[in-house]
Amino acid sequence: MSEIINVTRSSMPDYEEFCAEIKDMWETHWLTNMGVKHQTLEKELKEYLDVPYITLFTNGHLALENMLEGIGVKGEIITTPYTFASTTHAIVRTGNTPVFCDINDEDYTIDVNRIEALITEKTVAIMPVHVYGNLCDTEAIDRIAKKYGLKVLYDAAHAFGVRKNGVSSAAMGDVSMFSFHATKVFNTIEGGALCYNDGKLERVFADLKNFGIHGPESVTYVGGNAKMNEFCAAMGLCNLRHLDEEIAKRKVAAERYDERLGNVKGIKLNKRQSGVESNYAYYPAVFDGYKYTRDEIFDRLAAENIIARKYFYPITNSFECYRGRPGFDVDDTPVAKHIGDSVLTLPMYADLSVETVDRICGIILK
Ligand SMILES: *Cc1c(COP(=O)(O)O)cnc(C)c1O
């Protein structure tokens, strides 16, 4: 049996490079609490992402929860169900109510033409999700938010390093959350960050992630613990050095898929957005009217040890944990349901060879 090809493969630096990066920790014995690695990573990410403020977290999900707590919103948040569990759970777990807006079937982000109809006097924010490296229609979202006085909080977990007409995804909206989970384009093993333009938030997020401790004898805020440790920050410092090269390699794989699967009746590929430099985070293919269903393709690939992923499926407003809750109804978001039922993200990572892409496409087209 051939070796297993998974949907993704975590980026890692050379073993020697990582060892060199962590070596001084055996002298300092400084393992966490915003040490040198943490500070350096914040500085380097600020430059890479071109954003004035960044706060690192243990993971993307805690960054999202802390974002909602730190911004201080409480009420209805307009979002989409076409996302990872984290987005919806963060809204619910912080005592807010998600209001589900459908997505558009071009780039799978929030359908901006449907947002205004969902706004009520309880609406406090819009929490759109950039999907697969595609960006939301940020200009339209800004216009609506300004008109109704709403916060714009992006789940940018899929959009690390993406730019639109030169503007970094990190600088969009009031706050953008990134995940540095092992499966993401840029990883710190586990990790996450909030990026923002308003410096007043810096202290709020610092308090939230470190118990509100302000000095050895001063605790000024009821915060929790969501700090990134030094080993994770060191992994990030190493991975960041190779990121541009890794994204370029993903692009080669993506273009090979485009070549082999483009113009096949019943397979819809992810269109590149104009003016957007993608990070090629995922390679979604929608099987709609193809000779095999999405589930059949999944099984055919699995039989050859190629593990694709039904992502995002199920969509979050159909999760068992939310069954029976008002407002959680897949029929309210028919486009998200349809895409969720017919999408498959194919293997995509920097070291995916053109030969493997050809083999995957061969199985799909057979
Ligand atoms: C990965 C991801 C998250 C959560 O990030 P973690 O670092 O895994 O906690 C949130 N939203 C989306 C869209 C994601 O893909």
CSV table of C-alpha atoms and ligand atoms in Angstrom, one decimal:
chain,number,residue,atom,x,y,z
A,1,MET,CA,0.0,0.0,0.0
A,2,SER,CA,1.3,3.5,-0.8
A,3,GLU,CA,2.2,6.0,1.9
A,4,ILE,CA,-0.7,8.0,3.3
A,5,ILE,CA,-1.2,11.4,1.8
A,6,ASN,CA,-3.0,13.6,4.3
A,7,VAL,CA,-4.9,16.8,3.5
A,8,THR,CA,-2.1,18.7,5.1
A,9,ARG,CA,1.4,18.3,6.5
A,10,SER,CA,2.7,20.6,9.1
A,11,SER,CA,5.6,22.8,8.1
A,12,MET,CA,8.7,22.3,10.2
A,13,PRO,CA,12.2,23.8,10.1
A,14,ASP,CA,15.2,21.6,9.9
A,15,TYR,CA,15.9,19.9,13.2
A,16,GLU,CA,19.2,21.7,13.6
A,17,GLU,CA,17.6,25.0,13.0
A,18,PHE,CA,15.1,24.5,15.7
A,19,CYS,CA,17.8,23.2,18.1
A,20,ALA,CA,19.9,26.3,17.4
A,21,GLU,CA,16.9,28.5,18.1
A,22,ILE,CA,16.1,27.0,21.5
A,23,LYS,CA,19.6,26.4,22.7
A,24,ASP,CA,19.9,29.6,24.8
A,25,MET,CA,16.9,28.5,26.8
A,26,TRP,CA,19.1,26.0,28.5
A,27,GLU,CA,21.0,28.9,29.9
A,28,THR,CA,18.2,31.4,30.6
A,29,HIS,CA,15.7,28.8,31.9
A,30,TRP,CA,13.0,31.3,30.7
A,31,LEU,CA,10.2,29.1,29.3
A,32,THR,CA,7.2,31.3,29.1
A,33,ASN,CA,5.7,34.6,30.3
A,34,MET,CA,6.6,36.8,27.4
A,35,GLY,CA,10.3,36.0,27.1
A,36,VAL,CA,12.7,36.9,24.4
A,37,LYS,CA,11.3,34.5,21.8
A,38,HIS,CA,7.8,35.8,22.4
A,39,GLN,CA,8.9,39.4,22.1
A,40,THR,CA,11.0,38.7,19.0
A,41,LEU,CA,8.1,36.8,17.3
A,42,GLU,CA,5.7,39.7,18.0
A,43,LYS,CA,8.2,42.1,16.5
A,44,GLU,CA,8.8,40.0,13.4
A,45,LEU,CA,5.1,39.3,12.8
A,46,LYS,CA,4.3,43.0,13.1
A,47,GLU,CA,6.7,43.6,10.3
A,48,TYR,CA,5.6,40.6,8.2
A,49,LEU,CA,1.9,41.4,8.6
A,50,ASP,CA,2.4,45.2,8.4
A,51,VAL,CA,0.1,46.0,11.4
A,52,PRO,CA,0.8,48.4,14.3
A,53,TYR,CA,-0.3,46.0,17.1
A,54,ILE,CA,-0.2,42.3,17.7
A,55,THR,CA,-0.8,40.2,20.8
A,56,LEU,CA,0.1,36.5,20.8
A,57,PHE,CA,-2.0,33.8,22.4
A,58,THR,CA,-1.9,30.1,23.2
A,59,ASN,CA,-4.1,29.3,20.2
A,60,GLY,CA,-6.5,30.9,17.8
A,61,HIS,CA,-9.6,30.0,19.7
A,62,LEU,CA,-8.6,31.7,22.9
A,63,ALA,CA,-7.6,34.7,20.9
A,64,LEU,CA,-11.1,34.8,19.5
A,65,GLU,CA,-12.7,34.5,23.0
A,66,ASN,CA,-10.4,37.1,24.4
A,67,MET,CA,-11.1,39.4,21.5
A,68,LEU,CA,-14.8,39.3,22.1
A,69,GLU,CA,-14.3,39.8,25.9
A,70,GLY,CA,-11.7,42.6,25.4
A,71,ILE,CA,-13.8,44.5,22.8
A,72,GLY,CA,-16.6,44.3,25.4
A,73,VAL,CA,-19.4,43.5,23.1
A,74,LYS,CA,-22.5,41.7,24.3
A,75,GLY,CA,-25.4,41.0,22.0
A,76,GLU,CA,-26.0,39.7,18.5
A,77,ILE,CA,-23.1,39.1,16.2
A,78,ILE,CA,-23.6,38.6,12.5
A,79,THR,CA,-21.4,35.8,11.2
A,80,THR,CA,-21.5,32.8,8.9
A,81,PRO,CA,-21.9,29.1,9.6
A,82,TYR,CA,-19.4,28.2,6.8
A,83,THR,CA,-16.4,28.1,9.2
A,84,PHE,CA,-14.6,26.0,11.8
A,85,ALA,CA,-16.4,25.2,15.1
A,86,SER,CA,-14.2,27.8,16.8
A,87,THR,CA,-15.9,30.9,15.3
A,88,THR,CA,-19.4,30.0,16.4
A,89,HIS,CA,-18.3,28.5,19.7
A,90,ALA,CA,-16.4,31.7,20.6
A,91,ILE,CA,-19.5,33.8,20.1
A,92,VAL,CA,-21.7,31.5,22.1
A,93,ARG,CA,-19.1,30.8,24.9
A,94,THR,CA,-18.7,34.6,25.5
A,95,GLY,CA,-22.4,35.0,26.0
A,96,ASN,CA,-23.1,36.5,22.6
A,97,THR,CA,-25.7,35.3,20.1
A,98,PRO,CA,-24.6,34.3,16.6
A,99,VAL,CA,-26.9,35.5,13.8
A,100,PHE,CA,-26.1,33.5,10.7
A,101,CYS,CA,-25.7,35.2,7.4
A,102,ASP,CA,-25.4,33.1,4.2
A,103,ILE,CA,-22.2,33.0,2.1
A,104,ASN,CA,-21.7,33.9,-1.5
A,105,ASP,CA,-20.9,31.0,-3.9
A,106,GLU,CA,-18.0,32.8,-5.5
A,107,ASP,CA,-15.5,32.9,-2.7
A,108,TYR,CA,-17.5,31.3,0.2
A,109,THR,CA,-17.2,34.4,2.4
A,110,ILE,CA,-20.1,36.3,3.9
A,111,ASP,CA,-22.7,37.5,1.3
A,112,VAL,CA,-22.5,41.2,2.0
A,113,ASN,CA,-25.9,41.8,0.3
A,114,ARG,CA,-27.6,39.9,3.1
A,115,ILE,CA,-26.0,41.5,6.1
A,116,GLU,CA,-28.2,44.6,6.5
A,117,ALA,CA,-31.4,42.6,6.6
A,118,LEU,CA,-30.1,40.8,9.7
A,119,ILE,CA,-29.2,43.9,11.7
A,120,THR,CA,-31.4,44.6,14.8
A,121,GLU,CA,-31.1,47.0,17.8
A,122,LYS,CA,-29.2,44.1,19.5
A,123,THR,CA,-26.5,43.8,16.9
A,124,VAL,CA,-23.1,44.7,18.2
A,125,ALA,CA,-20.6,43.4,15.7
A,126,ILE,CA,-20.0,41.6,12.4
A,127,MET,CA,-17.7,38.7,12.6
A,128,PRO,CA,-16.9,37.6,9.0
A,129,VAL,CA,-14.6,34.7,8.1
A,130,HIS,CA,-12.0,34.9,5.4
A,131,VAL,CA,-12.1,31.4,3.8
A,132,TYR,CA,-9.4,29.3,2.2
A,133,GLY,CA,-7.2,32.4,1.7
A,134,ASN,CA,-10.0,34.3,0.0
A,135,LEU,CA,-10.8,37.6,1.6
A,136,CYS,CA,-14.2,38.9,2.4
A,137,ASP,CA,-15.5,42.0,0.7
A,138,THR,CA,-14.0,44.2,3.4
A,139,GLU,CA,-14.9,47.5,1.8
A,140,ALA,CA,-18.7,46.6,1.7
A,141,ILE,CA,-18.4,45.3,5.3
A,142,ASP,CA,-16.7,48.5,6.5
A,143,ARG,CA,-19.5,50.6,4.9
A,144,ILE,CA,-22.2,48.7,6.6
A,145,ALA,CA,-20.4,48.7,10.0
A,146,LYS,CA,-19.9,52.4,9.8
A,147,LYS,CA,-23.5,53.1,8.9
A,148,TYR,CA,-24.8,51.1,11.9
A,149,GLY,CA,-21.9,51.7,14.4
A,150,LEU,CA,-20.9,48.0,14.5
A,151,LYS,CA,-17.5,46.5,15.3
A,152,VAL,CA,-15.8,44.4,12.6
A,153,LEU,CA,-14.0,41.4,14.0
A,154,TYR,CA,-12.4,39.1,11.4
A,155,ASP,CA,-11.7,35.4,11.8
A,156,ALA,CA,-8.6,35.6,9.7
A,157,ALA,CA,-7.4,32.1,10.5
A,158,HIS,CA,-7.2,31.2,6.8
A,159,ALA,CA,-5.8,34.5,5.7
A,160,PHE,CA,-2.3,34.8,7.2
A,161,GLY,CA,-0.1,36.9,4.9
A,162,VAL,CA,-2.8,37.5,2.4
A,163,ARG,CA,-2.9,41.0,0.9
A,164,LYS,CA,-5.5,42.9,-1.1
A,165,ASN,CA,-4.0,45.6,-3.4
A,166,GLY,CA,-1.0,45.7,-1.1
A,167,VAL,CA,-3.0,46.0,2.2
A,168,SER,CA,-2.4,43.2,4.7
A,169,SER,CA,-5.4,41.1,5.9
A,170,ALA,CA,-4.1,41.9,9.5
A,171,ALA,CA,-5.0,45.5,9.2
A,172,MET,CA,-8.6,45.0,8.2
A,173,GLY,CA,-11.6,45.7,10.5
A,174,ASP,CA,-11.2,46.5,14.2
A,175,VAL,CA,-9.4,43.3,15.1
A,176,SER,CA,-8.3,40.2,13.1
A,177,MET,CA,-7.6,36.8,14.6
A,178,PHE,CA,-5.0,34.5,13.2
A,179,SER,CA,-4.4,30.8,14.2
A,180,PHE,CA,-1.0,29.4,14.2
A,181,HIS,CA,-2.2,25.8,14.7
A,182,ALA,CA,0.0,23.1,13.2
A,183,THR,CA,-2.3,22.7,10.2
A,184,LYS,CA,-2.2,26.3,9.2
A,185,VAL,CA,0.0,28.0,6.6
A,186,PHE,CA,2.2,29.5,9.3
A,187,ASN,CA,2.4,27.5,12.6
A,188,THR,CA,3.8,27.8,16.1
A,189,ILE,CA,2.7,24.2,16.8
A,190,GLU,CA,-0.3,25.7,18.7
A,191,GLY,CA,-0.7,29.4,18.7
A,192,GLY,CA,-2.7,32.4,17.7
A,193,ALA,CA,-2.7,36.2,17.6
A,194,LEU,CA,-4.9,39.3,17.5
A,195,CYS,CA,-3.9,42.1,15.2
A,196,TYR,CA,-5.4,45.6,15.5
A,197,ASN,CA,-4.9,49.3,14.8
A,198,ASP,CA,-6.1,50.7,18.1
A,199,GLY,CA,-3.2,50.8,20.7
A,200,LYS,CA,-5.7,51.1,23.6
A,201,LEU,CA,-6.5,47.4,23.1
A,202,GLU,CA,-2.9,46.3,23.8
A,203,ARG,CA,-3.3,46.5,27.6
A,204,VAL,CA,-6.7,45.0,27.5
A,205,PHE,CA,-5.5,41.9,25.7
A,206,ALA,CA,-2.3,41.7,27.8
A,207,ASP,CA,-4.5,41.6,30.9
A,208,LEU,CA,-6.8,39.0,29.5
A,209,LYS,CA,-4.0,36.6,28.6
A,210,ASN,CA,-2.1,36.9,31.8
A,211,PHE,CA,-4.5,37.1,34.8
A,212,GLY,CA,-4.6,40.9,34.7
A,213,ILE,CA,-1.3,40.9,36.5
A,214,HIS,CA,0.4,44.2,36.2
A,215,GLY,CA,3.4,43.9,38.5
A,216,PRO,CA,4.5,41.7,41.3
A,217,GLU,CA,2.0,43.3,43.7
A,218,SER,CA,-0.7,44.5,41.3
A,219,VAL,CA,-3.6,42.6,39.8
A,220,THR,CA,-5.9,45.0,38.1
A,221,TYR,CA,-8.2,42.8,35.9
A,222,VAL,CA,-9.9,39.5,36.2
A,223,GLY,CA,-8.1,37.9,33.3
A,224,GLY,CA,-7.3,34.3,32.4
A,225,ASN,CA,-4.2,32.5,31.0
A,226,ALA,CA,-3.7,32.4,27.3
A,227,LYS,CA,0.0,33.1,26.9
A,228,MET,CA,2.2,31.6,24.1
A,229,ASN,CA,5.2,29.8,25.5
A,230,GLU,CA,8.8,30.2,24.4
A,231,PHE,CA,9.0,26.8,22.6
A,232,CYS,CA,6.0,27.7,20.4
A,233,ALA,CA,7.4,31.2,19.8
A,234,ALA,CA,10.8,29.6,18.8
A,235,MET,CA,9.0,27.3,16.3
A,236,GLY,CA,7.3,30.4,14.9
A,237,LEU,CA,10.6,32.3,14.5
A,238,CYS,CA,12.0,29.3,12.5
A,239,ASN,CA,8.9,28.8,10.4
A,240,LEU,CA,8.6,32.5,9.6
A,241,ARG,CA,12.0,32.4,7.9
A,242,HIS,CA,10.8,29.9,5.3
A,243,LEU,CA,7.2,31.1,4.9
A,244,ASP,CA,7.5,33.0,1.6
A,245,GLU,CA,9.3,30.0,0.1
A,246,GLU,CA,6.6,27.6,1.4
A,247,ILE,CA,3.8,29.8,0.0
A,248,ALA,CA,5.5,29.8,-3.4
A,249,LYS,CA,5.6,26.0,-3.3
A,250,ARG,CA,1.9,25.8,-2.4
A,251,LYS,CA,1.2,28.0,-5.4
A,252,VAL,CA,3.0,25.5,-7.7
A,253,ALA,CA,0.8,22.7,-6.4
A,254,ALA,CA,-2.3,24.8,-6.6
A,255,GLU,CA,-1.6,25.7,-10.2
A,256,ARG,CA,-1.0,22.1,-11.1
A,257,TYR,CA,-4.5,21.2,-9.7
A,258,ASP,CA,-5.9,24.1,-11.6
A,259,GLU,CA,-4.4,22.7,-14.8
A,260,ARG,CA,-5.6,19.2,-14.3
A,261,LEU,CA,-9.1,19.9,-12.9
A,262,GLY,CA,-10.0,23.2,-14.6
A,263,ASN,CA,-12.6,23.0,-17.3
A,264,VAL,CA,-14.0,19.7,-16.0
A,265,LYS,CA,-17.8,19.7,-16.1
A,266,GLY,CA,-19.2,19.5,-12.6
A,267,ILE,CA,-16.0,20.5,-10.7
A,268,LYS,CA,-15.9,24.0,-9.5
A,269,LEU,CA,-12.5,25.3,-8.4
A,270,ASN,CA,-11.6,28.3,-6.2
A,271,LYS,CA,-11.3,31.4,-8.4
A,272,ARG,CA,-8.4,33.7,-7.6
A,273,GLN,CA,-9.7,37.0,-6.4
A,274,SER,CA,-8.5,40.0,-8.4
A,275,GLY,CA,-6.0,42.2,-6.6
A,276,VAL,CA,-5.5,39.5,-3.9
A,277,GLU,CA,-2.2,37.7,-3.2
A,278,SER,CA,-3.4,34.4,-1.8
A,279,ASN,CA,-1.5,32.2,0.7
A,280,TYR,CA,-2.9,29.0,-1.0
A,281,ALA,CA,-4.0,27.8,2.4
A,282,TYR,CA,-6.4,25.2,1.1
A,283,TYR,CA,-7.4,23.7,-2.2
A,284,PRO,CA,-11.2,23.4,-2.2
A,285,ALA,CA,-13.1,21.7,-5.1
A,286,VAL,CA,-16.9,21.7,-5.3
A,287,PHE,CA,-18.4,18.6,-6.9
A,288,ASP,CA,-21.7,19.8,-8.3
A,289,GLY,CA,-23.2,17.8,-11.1
A,290,TYR,CA,-20.0,15.8,-11.6
A,291,LYS,CA,-20.1,12.1,-12.5
A,292,TYR,CA,-19.3,11.2,-8.8
A,293,THR,CA,-20.6,12.9,-5.7
A,294,ARG,CA,-18.3,14.6,-3.2
A,295,ASP,CA,-18.7,11.6,-0.8
A,296,GLU,CA,-17.8,9.1,-3.6
A,297,ILE,CA,-14.7,11.1,-4.5
A,298,PHE,CA,-13.7,11.2,-0.8
A,299,ASP,CA,-14.1,7.3,-0.6
A,300,ARG,CA,-12.2,6.7,-3.9
A,301,LEU,CA,-9.3,8.8,-2.7
A,302,ALA,CA,-9.4,7.2,0.8
A,303,ALA,CA,-9.2,3.8,-0.9
A,304,GLU,CA,-5.9,4.9,-2.3
A,305,ASN,CA,-4.6,6.2,1.0
A,306,ILE,CA,-5.3,9.8,0.1
A,307,ILE,CA,-7.1,11.6,2.9
A,308,ALA,CA,-9.0,14.7,1.7
A,309,ARG,CA,-11.3,16.6,4.0
A,310,LYS,CA,-14.9,17.7,3.9
A,311,TYR,CA,-14.2,21.2,5.1
A,312,PHE,CA,-16.4,22.9,6.1
A,313,TYR,CA,-18.8,20.1,6.7
A,314,PRO,CA,-21.1,20.0,8.7
A,315,ILE,CA,-21.7,23.7,8.8
A,316,THR,CA,-21.8,25.1,12.3
A,317,ASN,CA,-25.6,25.9,12.4
A,318,SER,CA,-26.2,22.2,12.1
A,319,PHE,CA,-24.0,20.9,14.9
A,320,GLU,CA,-25.6,18.5,17.4
A,321,CYS,CA,-24.6,20.7,20.3
A,322,TYR,CA,-26.8,23.5,18.9
A,323,ARG,CA,-29.8,21.4,17.9
A,324,GLY,CA,-33.1,23.0,18.7
A,325,ARG,CA,-31.6,26.4,19.5
A,326,PRO,CA,-33.5,29.3,17.8
A,327,GLY,CA,-31.5,30.8,14.9
A,328,PHE,CA,-29.6,27.6,14.2
A,329,ASP,CA,-31.2,26.4,11.0
A,330,VAL,CA,-29.3,25.3,7.9
A,331,ASP,CA,-32.3,26.3,5.8
A,332,ASP,CA,-31.6,29.9,6.6
A,333,THR,CA,-28.2,29.6,4.8
A,334,PRO,CA,-28.9,27.5,1.7
A,335,VAL,CA,-25.7,28.4,-0.1
A,336,ALA,CA,-23.5,27.5,2.9
A,337,LYS,CA,-25.4,24.2,3.2
A,338,HIS,CA,-25.0,23.4,-0.5
A,339,ILE,CA,-21.3,24.2,-0.6
A,340,GLY,CA,-20.7,22.3,2.7
A,341,ASP,CA,-22.5,19.3,1.1
A,342,SER,CA,-20.4,19.3,-2.1
A,343,VAL,CA,-17.0,20.6,-1.2
A,344,LEU,CA,-13.8,18.6,-0.7
A,345,THR,CA,-10.5,20.2,0.3
A,346,LEU,CA,-7.8,18.3,-1.5
A,347,PRO,CA,-4.3,17.7,-0.1
A,348,MET,CA,-2.3,21.0,0.0
A,349,TYR,CA,1.0,21.7,1.6
A,350,ALA,CA,4.4,23.1,0.6
A,351,ASP,CA,6.1,19.7,0.0
A,352,LEU,CA,3.2,18.3,-2.0
A,353,SER,CA,4.8,17.1,-5.3
A,354,VAL,CA,3.5,17.7,-8.7
A,355,GLU,CA,3.5,13.9,-9.2
A,356,THR,CA,1.3,13.4,-6.2
A,357,VAL,CA,-1.1,16.1,-7.4
A,358,ASP,CA,-1.2,14.3,-10.8
A,359,ARG,CA,-2.0,11.0,-9.0
A,360,ILE,CA,-4.8,12.6,-7.0
A,361,CYS,CA,-6.3,14.2,-10.1
A,362,GLY,CA,-6.0,10.9,-11.9
A,363,ILE,CA,-8.2,9.2,-9.3
A,364,ILE,CA,-10.7,12.0,-9.4
A,365,LEU,CA,-10.9,12.0,-13.2
A,366,LYS,CA,-10.9,8.2,-13.7
B,1,LIG,C1,-8.0,27.0,12.9
B,1,LIG,C2,-9.2,27.9,13.0
B,1,LIG,C3,-9.6,28.5,14.2
B,1,LIG,C4,-9.1,28.1,15.5
B,1,LIG,O1,-7.8,28.2,15.7
B,1,LIG,P1,-7.0,27.3,16.8
B,1,LIG,O2,-5.6,27.8,16.7
B,1,LIG,O3,-7.1,25.9,16.2
B,1,LIG,O4,-7.6,27.4,18.1
B,1,LIG,C5,-10.7,29.4,14.1
B,1,LIG,N1,-11.3,29.7,12.9
B,1,LIG,C6,-10.9,29.1,11.8
B,1,LIG,C7,-11.6,29.5,10.5
B,1,LIG,C8,-9.9,28.2,11.7
B,1,LIG,O5,-9.6,27.6,10.6
